[in-house]
Amino acid sequence: MRRRSAPWLRRFRPGRWVVAAVPLLWLGLFFGLPFFIVVRISLSETVIGLPPYSALLEWIEGGMLSIRLNFANFALLWQDSLYLDAFINSVRVAATATLLCLLLGYPMALGIARARQSLRIPLLLLVILPFWTSFLIRVYAWIGILKGNGLANNVLLWIGWIEQPLPLLHTDFAVHLGIVYGYLPFMVLPLYATLSRMDSSLLEAAADLGCRPSRAFWRVTVPQSRPGILAGSLLVFVPAVGEFVIPDLLGGPDTLMIGKVLWSEFFNNRDWPVAAAVAVALLVLLVAPVLLFERLRERAQPR
Amino acid sequence: MTGSAPRLEAWQDPAAAPLVAIKGVSKSFDRQAAVSDVSLAIYPGEFFSLLGASGCGKTTLLRLLAGFERPDQGRLLIAGQDVTELPPYQRPVNMMFQSYALFPHLSVADNVGFGLRQEGLPRRDIRVRVAEMLDMVKLGSFAQRKPDQLSGGQRQRVALARSLIKHPKLLLLDEPLAALDRKLREHTQFELVNIQERVGITFIMVTHDQEEAMTMSTRMAVMNEGRIRQIGTPVEIYEFPANRFVAGFIGAVNQFEGRALAQAGDVLQVYAESAGTELRVHVPQAVVAGSPVVVAVRPEKVRLGREPPPGDNRLQGTVEEIAYLGDVSVYHLRVAGGALIEAQLTNHTRGAAPPLTWGDRAWVGWNADDAFALVE
Amino acid sequence: MNGKRPSLVFSLLAFGYAFLYAPIVSLIVYSFNESRLVTVWAGFSTKWYVSLLHNDQLLGAAWVSLRIAVMNATLAVVLGALAATALVRFGRFRGRPALALMVGAPLVMPDVILGLASLLLFVAMEQLIGWPAGRGMTTITIAHVTFSLAYVAVIVQSRLVRQDPSLEEAAMDLGARPWKVFFVITLPLIAPALAAGWLLAFTLSLDDLVIASFVSGPGASTLPMVVYSSVRLGISPEINALATVLVVLVTSGIAIAGWLLHRREARRQLAE
């Protein structure tokens, strides 16, 4: 009958109320409300001025309130193949990169989880350490490596695998590489969390029942780590879909990704309503994975 | 633990004022009743146990007394004062937690002195009283250690010292011995009783271990599904259980369902089909003939042998199982009516061959006075 | 463990680390290159560090970023700790689903959406109530707090979940009032989580380009914004030097923290 919550808190309503209300208000105002504003502006017209969008509600003469909803921005997203292609390409790139992250991250997490106890924390720290240095600078480092006369091409030329420098930078390859590189820690950490919590006697039981190690891996280890796989994949996939820095710096002019499109609509074309419409569409696309992620997190909390 | 003098115990004295009065208290979580309509009076100086399986509501009752939960219904009185609405920090009650809940960032001395510091006592006084308390629990040289540098037994004593230092009117103990290993637990049982007698504080202990409750308490309450099923001294609970639940929960018991036939004085004749015969049982009150009765007898009261033993009830059967437990051996005998009767023999002689073996025909018997009837 | 799998696992582990560190190592190496070109090694030189010291734009931006990061980390720790306490200790309450969602969503929400949404909010607020007047450090700080408080909340949450709830009850049982329980028991116990949360929020803020670009105004260019505009123009050894400084700072910070922890552990064992 033990409750995790502290029932005595329930009695001191004022204190309890403040503790919950302050973050709720902050997040509601600065995180929740903006989404409604984004939706609202995605339904207005572009005008020249500041701010560069029309009002949604207007008092017209005679005291009547008129609502002008403008779906033209969304129609544009649908009709102009640029946007649709960018969406499809973003999802494709993010999904491929997520898979690659998983393929590299899983053995890493497994290796750390099975390493000696004293080595685990240092190994884990080594995964996190790059995350603490600037993301932008780490992406920038790849420019130096992938450039036409960069490190990678020089090494390849030197060992004689290639005769001409390969075009590596400003390609889809570079974008995939950048995402895997930037988001790998987000894959390894949740995977490590589930794998290290796994009862090692499960594998012993499987072996005892005649299961070969390779089969035990697929039959026991992988299914047991499913929450970690899912959490890690979502932590990589969702932000990667809307990634801007990596496609901008490593991608080519024909690398269409939706985060970059949104950025250029906003900063280059100064078309706020279309940028907002892109954001709304992206949100709709990501609602399901975000909710899924949230449910995973809630379930991971013992209560 | 019961005195030999025919002195009236507090709970038998109608003039005595209870220290703790629980009056019709109910508490539910998410519409599930944890404690329902519990009333209880506990007297100064008692070592009272709340006994029951996990989820029976005993811990909730303890937390209601400490003030961590607030009852949906009913009142709680401590020393005549209504504490139902008082927060935990204003109640004259302290608690020893099952997890001990020692503050990991504070030293042993600071843990023990925590309660006094909340009262704003001068530092010097706190130091003196903490030292006394640590001496009492034999931890004088550990004052500067942190809790994670102590053994389980030492932690348990720190928790006890911390909860006693404010001299509360009432100490609540939530499974105080559950985390200790068996040997240490037995030793600590006596130590805890000694300390209680020395400090003269009333203890209420929650436990799921019947042996622990029996050895330590002056009285105990057996709980099930949020209700108290019986309150009494250990002897009353064991020898005179009020109902089938209590009889079955404490110790082993042979039960025979039957119907009352006739009553002569305080001996009732019962026909029990599973026994295959009539049984005689001591019943103080009058029972209407024909009403359902359960006859119950504890295995150690059952005599067993190849020859019919003396006694008011005698049954013949076949030995089906024998369990050697060292001090005693337990025999299971199948009788004509189909019942499996458990009997205990003390192993008086070292290395002696068992008097009976599997498949032997044997007799069991017991006196009407040694059995009890449960009329429900 | 027998069979080939462990060796495969460990060689992939090694590859993973090489992958993570090769770019950083190459950055550091070329920050000491005499030549401006990455291709050619023209000898050891620290001249890029000297020119970094004289780059007023970069240093000014670093100062702006630093101030925002400190402000952000402090606010985020307070709000994140409150949110975590509510989520872990209050059981079910009416705002809980909303709070849980708003704490969880920023962890995965793409930066461009957060940035655009925050900007549109600030513009609408300015029109409506005249605050915040214009955009700059204040708006960047608010937007940063909003997403970094989620990270703090996650860290504090996992600490609170592991903590025995009886500790707070015990303190209260011994006569401490709720606010005293918080300062004497809860706060010291979650202090490591708060410190970790502060550092993470600090780093997140220092690292953010996209959100800051949306919500910043004239005169409030953060370090990533300046780095970005210079990177867009191509490789600059000064950025390499800056990166090396950052890596050294972070590594030594973690090394010091590790050493402190180790020392505490050693002292503990000595006491036994």
XYZ file of N, CA and C in Angstrom, chain B residues 143-299:
471
model
N 30.084 7.606 15.910
C 29.342 8.856 15.785
C 29.661 9.611 14.506
N 30.916 9.569 14.063
C 31.288 10.397 12.916
C 31.163 9.692 11.579
N 30.725 8.411 11.594
C 30.585 7.685 10.335
C 29.358 8.168 9.568
N 29.392 7.911 8.274
C 28.187 8.142 7.461
C 27.398 6.827 7.402
N 26.089 6.918 7.187
C 25.278 5.699 7.205
C 25.787 4.606 6.260
N 26.350 4.990 5.100
C 26.758 3.934 4.177
C 28.069 3.259 4.588
N 28.624 3.698 5.735
C 29.820 3.020 6.240
C 29.464 2.078 7.390
N 28.171 1.805 7.565
C 27.733 0.948 8.659
C 27.182 -0.356 8.119
N 27.180 -1.379 8.968
C 26.551 -2.645 8.595
C 25.044 -2.516 8.776
N 24.310 -3.496 8.278
C 22.850 -3.456 8.373
C 22.384 -3.361 9.814
N 22.996 -4.150 10.686
C 22.597 -4.138 12.088
C 22.887 -2.801 12.749
N 24.042 -2.208 12.381
C 24.388 -0.902 12.958
C 23.418 0.172 12.482
N 23.054 0.107 11.195
C 22.100 1.088 10.659
C 20.774 1.000 11.393
N 20.367 -0.244 11.658
C 19.104 -0.450 12.341
C 19.141 0.219 13.708
N 20.283 0.120 14.395
C 20.376 0.708 15.740
C 20.426 2.231 15.658
N 21.048 2.764 14.620
C 21.044 4.227 14.457
C 19.607 4.708 14.262
N 18.856 3.984 13.426
C 17.466 4.377 13.169
C 16.668 4.352 14.466
N 16.926 3.339 15.292
C 16.209 3.227 16.562
C 16.579 4.401 17.473
N 17.886 4.676 17.560
C 18.344 5.768 18.422
C 17.735 7.090 17.964
N 17.706 7.305 16.636
C 17.187 8.555 16.112
C 15.715 8.725 16.461
N 14.965 7.623 16.435
C 13.523 7.764 16.668
C 13.200 7.815 18.161
N 14.171 7.426 19.017
C 13.889 7.441 20.461
C 14.349 8.723 21.131
N 15.235 9.474 20.482
C 15.932 10.537 21.202
C 14.995 11.653 21.672
N 13.864 11.813 20.991
C 12.945 12.873 21.419
C 11.989 12.396 22.508
N 12.219 11.194 23.010
C 11.313 10.598 23.996
C 9.860 10.755 23.572
N 9.486 10.230 22.457
C 8.090 10.367 22.029
C 7.180 9.593 22.966
N 5.914 9.963 22.997
C 4.962 9.190 23.788
C 4.770 7.823 23.171
N 4.973 7.791 21.846
C 4.657 6.572 21.111
C 5.706 6.388 20.023
N 6.239 5.183 19.915
C 7.177 4.895 18.831
C 6.524 3.911 17.869
N 6.564 4.255 16.593
C 6.011 3.382 15.559
C 7.170 2.683 14.868
N 7.088 1.384 14.732
C 8.169 0.642 14.081
C 7.617 -0.114 12.888
N 8.097 0.221 11.702
C 7.606 -0.426 10.485
C 8.579 -1.537 10.094
N 8.197 -2.759 10.358
C 9.048 -3.928 10.056
C 10.501 -3.663 10.460
N 10.747 -3.408 11.751
C 12.086 -2.952 12.147
C 13.172 -3.995 11.946
N 12.797 -5.261 11.858
C 13.820 -6.303 11.804
C 13.872 -6.994 10.446
N 13.021 -6.546 9.508
C 12.868 -7.289 8.252
C 14.158 -7.342 7.451
N 15.003 -6.294 7.584
C 16.186 -6.243 6.732
C 17.377 -6.984 7.338
N 17.204 -7.530 8.533
C 18.329 -8.210 9.188
C 18.305 -9.700 8.860
N 19.490 -10.332 8.917
C 19.476 -11.772 8.657
C 19.014 -12.514 9.906
N 18.690 -13.780 9.750
C 17.942 -14.510 10.752
C 18.575 -14.490 12.143
N 19.850 -14.789 12.214
C 20.550 -14.858 13.509
C 20.479 -13.520 14.241
N 20.810 -12.470 13.495
C 20.821 -11.126 14.070
C 19.416 -10.714 14.485
N 18.440 -11.169 13.708
C 17.056 -10.788 13.973
C 16.625 -11.326 15.339
N 16.950 -12.577 15.613
C 16.537 -13.180 16.884
C 17.178 -12.450 18.052
N 18.456 -12.135 17.898
C 19.151 -11.410 18.952
C 18.523 -10.033 19.163
N 18.217 -9.355 18.019
C 17.703 -7.996 18.098
C 16.303 -7.946 18.686
N 15.535 -9.007 18.488
C 14.190 -9.049 19.081
C 14.261 -8.800 20.580
N 15.174 -9.522 21.229
C 15.266 -9.373 22.687
C 15.819 -8.010 23.058
N 16.810 -7.553 22.274
C 17.403 -6.260 22.554
C 16.350 -5.151 22.483
N 15.491 -5.255 21.464
C 14.463 -4.238 21.256
C 13.491 -4.226 22.439
N 13.110 -5.418 22.909
C 12.192 -5.502 24.056
C 12.856 -4.919 25.294
N 14.159 -5.235 25.478
C 14.875 -4.689 26.629
C 14.909 -3.175 26.591
N 15.211 -2.640 25.427
C 15.263 -1.182 25.295
C 13.906 -0.582 25.588
N 12.868 -1.236 25.068
C 11.523 -0.693 25.301
C 11.209 -0.648 26.791
N 11.598 -1.701 27.512
C 11.325 -1.724 28.949
C 12.137 -0.657 29.660
N 13.372 -0.429 29.168
C 14.225 0.556 29.818
C 13.707 1.983 29.606
N 13.312 2.321 28.360
C 12.895 3.706 28.112
C 11.434 3.928 28.449
N 10.664 2.868 28.595
C 9.268 2.997 29.006
C 8.375 3.689 27.996
N 8.731 3.600 26.714
C 7.915 4.208 25.671
C 6.996 3.136 25.083
N 5.794 3.530 24.727
C 4.861 2.599 24.106
C 5.278 2.340 22.659
N 5.358 1.088 22.274
C 5.770 0.729 20.911
C 4.586 0.161 20.143
N 4.451 0.574 18.906
C 3.542 -0.133 17.991
C 4.376 -0.609 16.822
N 4.398 -1.921 16.600
C 5.250 -2.476 15.560
C 4.400 -3.139 14.486
N 4.770 -2.864 13.240
C 4.142 -3.563 12.125
C 5.046 -4.712 11.717
N 4.483 -5.884 11.555
C 5.300 -7.012 11.110
C 4.446 -8.015 10.351
N 5.113 -8.779 9.492
C 4.402 -9.860 8.809
C 4.827 -11.198 9.392
N 5.768 -11.134 10.371
C 6.383 -12.342 10.902
C 5.688 -12.698 12.209
N 4.911 -13.789 12.217
C 4.113 -14.105 13.398
C 4.991 -14.445 14.586
N 6.120 -15.094 14.336
C 6.998 -15.456 15.431
C 7.493 -14.202 16.147
N 7.870 -13.211 15.316
C 8.349 -11.943 15.846
C 7.266 -11.293 16.710
N 6.046 -11.257 16.180
C 4.945 -10.647 16.921
C 4.707 -11.398 18.228
N 4.758 -12.727 18.176
C 4.487 -13.531 19.366
C 5.545 -13.290 20.441
N 6.830 -13.315 20.056
C 7.878 -13.194 21.067
C 7.944 -11.808 21.663
N 7.642 -10.768 20.886
C 7.928 -9.420 21.361
C 6.748 -8.705 21.991
N 5.520 -9.019 21.580
C 4.437 -8.108 21.971
C 3.763 -8.479 23.274
N 3.228 -7.437 23.911
C 2.292 -7.668 25.001
C 0.943 -8.057 24.407
N 0.539 -7.319 23.399
C -0.697 -7.673 22.681
C -0.475 -7.464 21.201
N -1.321 -8.046 20.400
C -1.203 -7.865 18.958
C -2.577 -7.824 18.318
N -2.617 -7.246 17.123
C -3.850 -7.236 16.339
C -3.548 -7.931 15.020
N -4.379 -8.896 14.658
C -4.196 -9.581 13.384
C -5.088 -8.890 12.363
N -4.501 -8.466 11.260
C -5.264 -7.721 10.258
C -5.367 -8.500 8.957
N -6.487 -8.276 8.277
C -6.667 -8.854 6.947
C -7.586 -7.952 6.147
N -7.208 -7.648 4.940
C -8.013 -6.823 4.038
C -8.528 -5.556 4.710
N -7.639 -4.875 5.437
C -7.988 -3.584 6.006
C -8.757 -3.647 7.310
N -9.065 -4.845 7.768
C -9.834 -4.962 9.010
C -9.035 -5.699 10.061
N -9.371 -5.398 11.332
C -8.755 -6.144 12.427
C -9.591 -7.385 12.671
N -8.950 -8.541 12.635
C -9.710 -9.778 12.819
C -9.707 -10.241 14.263
N -8.654 -9.894 15.004
C -8.638 -10.227 16.427
C -7.575 -9.402 17.128
N -7.896 -9.012 18.385
C -6.919 -8.324 19.219
C -6.733 -9.170 20.464
N -5.490 -9.379 20.873
C -5.295 -10.146 22.099
C -3.835 -10.362 22.395
N -3.573 -11.011 23.546
C -2.203 -11.359 23.885
C -1.783 -12.497 22.959
N -0.467 -12.742 22.845
C -0.032 -13.838 21.985
C -0.695 -15.162 22.355
N -0.845 -15.416 23.649
C -1.471 -16.678 24.064
C -2.917 -16.736 23.596
N -3.630 -15.637 23.775
C -5.041 -15.606 23.335
C -5.143 -15.845 21.840
N -4.258 -15.180 21.094
C -4.342 -15.284 19.648
C -4.037 -16.716 19.197
N -3.066 -17.349 19.858
C -2.664 -18.678 19.415
C -3.614 -19.756 19.930
N -3.949 -19.673 21.208
C -4.734 -20.758 21.791
C -6.239 -20.529 21.653
N -6.652 -19.302 21.550
C -8.085 -19.023 21.443
C -8.396 -18.115 20.265
N -8.062 -18.549 19.066
C -8.338 -17.678 17.913
C -9.837 -17.449 17.765
N -10.192 -16.254 17.347
C -11.596 -15.884 17.297
C -12.270 -16.370 16.019
N -11.487 -16.645 14.986
C -12.117 -17.043 13.739
C -11.144 -17.878 12.912
N -11.647 -18.405 11.825
C -10.837 -19.313 11.012
C -9.644 -18.598 10.419
N -9.806 -17.294 10.094
C -8.679 -16.578 9.490
C -7.510 -16.527 10.455
N -7.793 -16.105 11.696
C -6.716 -15.981 12.678
C -6.130 -17.357 12.976
N -7.008 -18.370 13.129
C -6.526 -19.718 13.416
C -5.580 -20.205 12.332
N -5.937 -19.912 11.071
C -5.123 -20.379 9.959
C -3.885 -19.541 9.736
N -3.949 -18.246 10.120
C -2.828 -17.349 9.843
C -1.676 -17.598 10.804
N -2.012 -17.858 12.070
C -0.969 -18.044 13.075
C -0.757 -19.542 13.282
N 0.407 -20.036 12.958
C 0.732 -21.439 13.196
C -0.053 -22.375 12.302
N 0.212 -23.678 12.494
C -0.503 -24.678 11.706
C -1.715 -25.123 12.505
N -2.727 -25.593 11.807
C -3.931 -26.030 12.503
C -4.668 -27.080 11.654
N -5.206 -28.091 12.336
C -6.080 -29.055 11.663
C -7.511 -28.570 11.823
N -8.237 -28.492 10.734
C -9.616 -27.997 10.818
C -10.577 -29.044 10.273
N -11.692 -29.218 10.984
C -12.731 -30.144 10.526
C -14.051 -29.403 10.485
N -14.656 -29.335 9.326
C -15.966 -28.706 9.238
C -17.031 -29.724 9.633
N -17.993 -29.271 10.412
C -19.028 -30.217 10.836
C -20.266 -29.507 11.340
N -21.153 -30.302 11.980
C -22.382 -29.746 12.535
C -22.489 -30.127 14.005
N -23.008 -29.192 14.796
C -23.167 -29.459 16.223
C -24.254 -30.507 16.431
N -23.961 -31.485 17.323
C -24.972 -32.493 17.621
C -25.620 -32.200 18.968
N -24.822 -32.327 20.014
C -25.378 -32.118 21.350
C -24.313 -31.502 22.230
N -24.735 -30.850 23.277
C -23.789 -30.191 24.166
C -24.027 -30.662 25.588
N -22.942 -31.104 26.253
C -23.039 -31.502 27.656
C -22.080 -30.642 28.429
N -22.624 -29.712 29.204
C -21.765 -28.749 29.902
C -21.064 -27.887 28.869
N -19.723 -27.851 28.933
C -19.037 -27.061 27.920
C -18.331 -27.966 26.912
N -18.750 -29.203 26.828
C -18.201 -30.069 25.778
C -19.248 -30.283 24.701
N -18.869 -29.935 23.510
C -19.803 -30.026 22.384
C -19.442 -31.237 21.548
N -20.500 -31.966 21.118
C -20.269 -33.063 20.193
C -20.530 -32.549 18.796
N -19.598 -32.837 17.920
C -19.712 -32.350 16.553
C -19.538 -33.521 15.602
N -20.382 -33.607 14.597
C -20.136 -34.626 13.578
C -19.374 -33.969 12.418
N -18.182 -34.485 12.176
C -17.371 -33.948 11.087
C -17.133 -35.040 10.068
N -17.605 -34.837 8.861
C -17.518 -35.886 7.848
C -16.065 -36.209 7.510
N -15.240 -35.184 7.398
C -13.872 -35.426 6.979
C -13.092 -36.216 8.018
N -13.519 -36.123 9.286
C -12.861 -36.919 10.309
C -13.420 -38.341 10.312
N -14.612 -38.485 9.786
C -15.255 -39.785 9.700
C -15.862 -40.217 11.028
N -15.944 -39.278 11.970
C -16.460 -39.662 13.289
C -16.952 -38.430 14.033
N -17.450 -38.657 15.217
C -17.844 -37.545 16.077
C -16.626 -37.027 16.820
N -16.589 -35.701 16.993
C -15.476 -35.100 17.720
C -16.029 -34.356 18.929
N -15.238 -34.358 19.996
C -15.622 -33.609 21.188
C -14.694 -32.400 21.304
N -15.324 -31.286 21.594
C -14.533 -30.065 21.660
C -15.071 -29.167 22.765
N -14.121 -28.474 23.403
C -14.484 -27.583 24.496
C -15.044 -26.270 23.942
N -16.305 -25.973 24.308
C -16.905 -24.702 23.873
C -17.554 -24.062 25.081
N -17.124 -22.866 25.482
C -17.703 -22.259 26.685
C -19.165 -21.848 26.500
N -19.495 -21.364 25.294
C -20.851 -20.841 25.144
C -21.786 -21.925 24.586
N -23.084 -21.655 24.688
C -24.076 -22.612 24.195
C -24.152 -22.549 22.675
N -24.249 -23.727 22.045
C -24.343 -23.786 20.597
C -25.623 -24.513 20.237
N -26.371 -23.938 19.310
C -27.625 -24.556 18.872
C -27.300 -25.806 18.073
N -27.990 -26.899 18.398
C -27.748 -28.144 17.664
C -28.044 -27.928 16.182
N -27.200 -28.495 15.332
C -27.422 -28.378 13.888
C -26.663 -27.240 13.249
N -26.132 -26.307 14.070
C -25.426 -25.187 13.456
C -24.013 -25.620 13.035
N -23.496 -25.005 11.944
C -22.181 -25.400 11.453
C -21.075 -24.979 12.412
N -20.133 -25.873 12.610
C -19.037 -25.632 13.548
C -17.752 -26.129 12.895
N -16.666 -25.396 13.104
C -15.370 -25.895 12.673
C -14.588 -26.290 13.907
N -14.158 -27.523 13.953
C -13.336 -27.990 15.063
C -11.886 -27.843 14.635
N -11.057 -27.257 15.500
C -9.677 -27.016 15.124
C -8.752 -27.478 16.233
N -7.633 -28.058 15.858
C -6.661 -28.493 16.844
C -5.258 -28.298 16.284
N -4.356 -27.781 17.109
C -2.983 -27.514 16.672
C -2.192 -28.831 16.632
N -1.288 -28.971 15.700
C -0.555 -30.233 15.538
C 0.185 -30.677 16.798
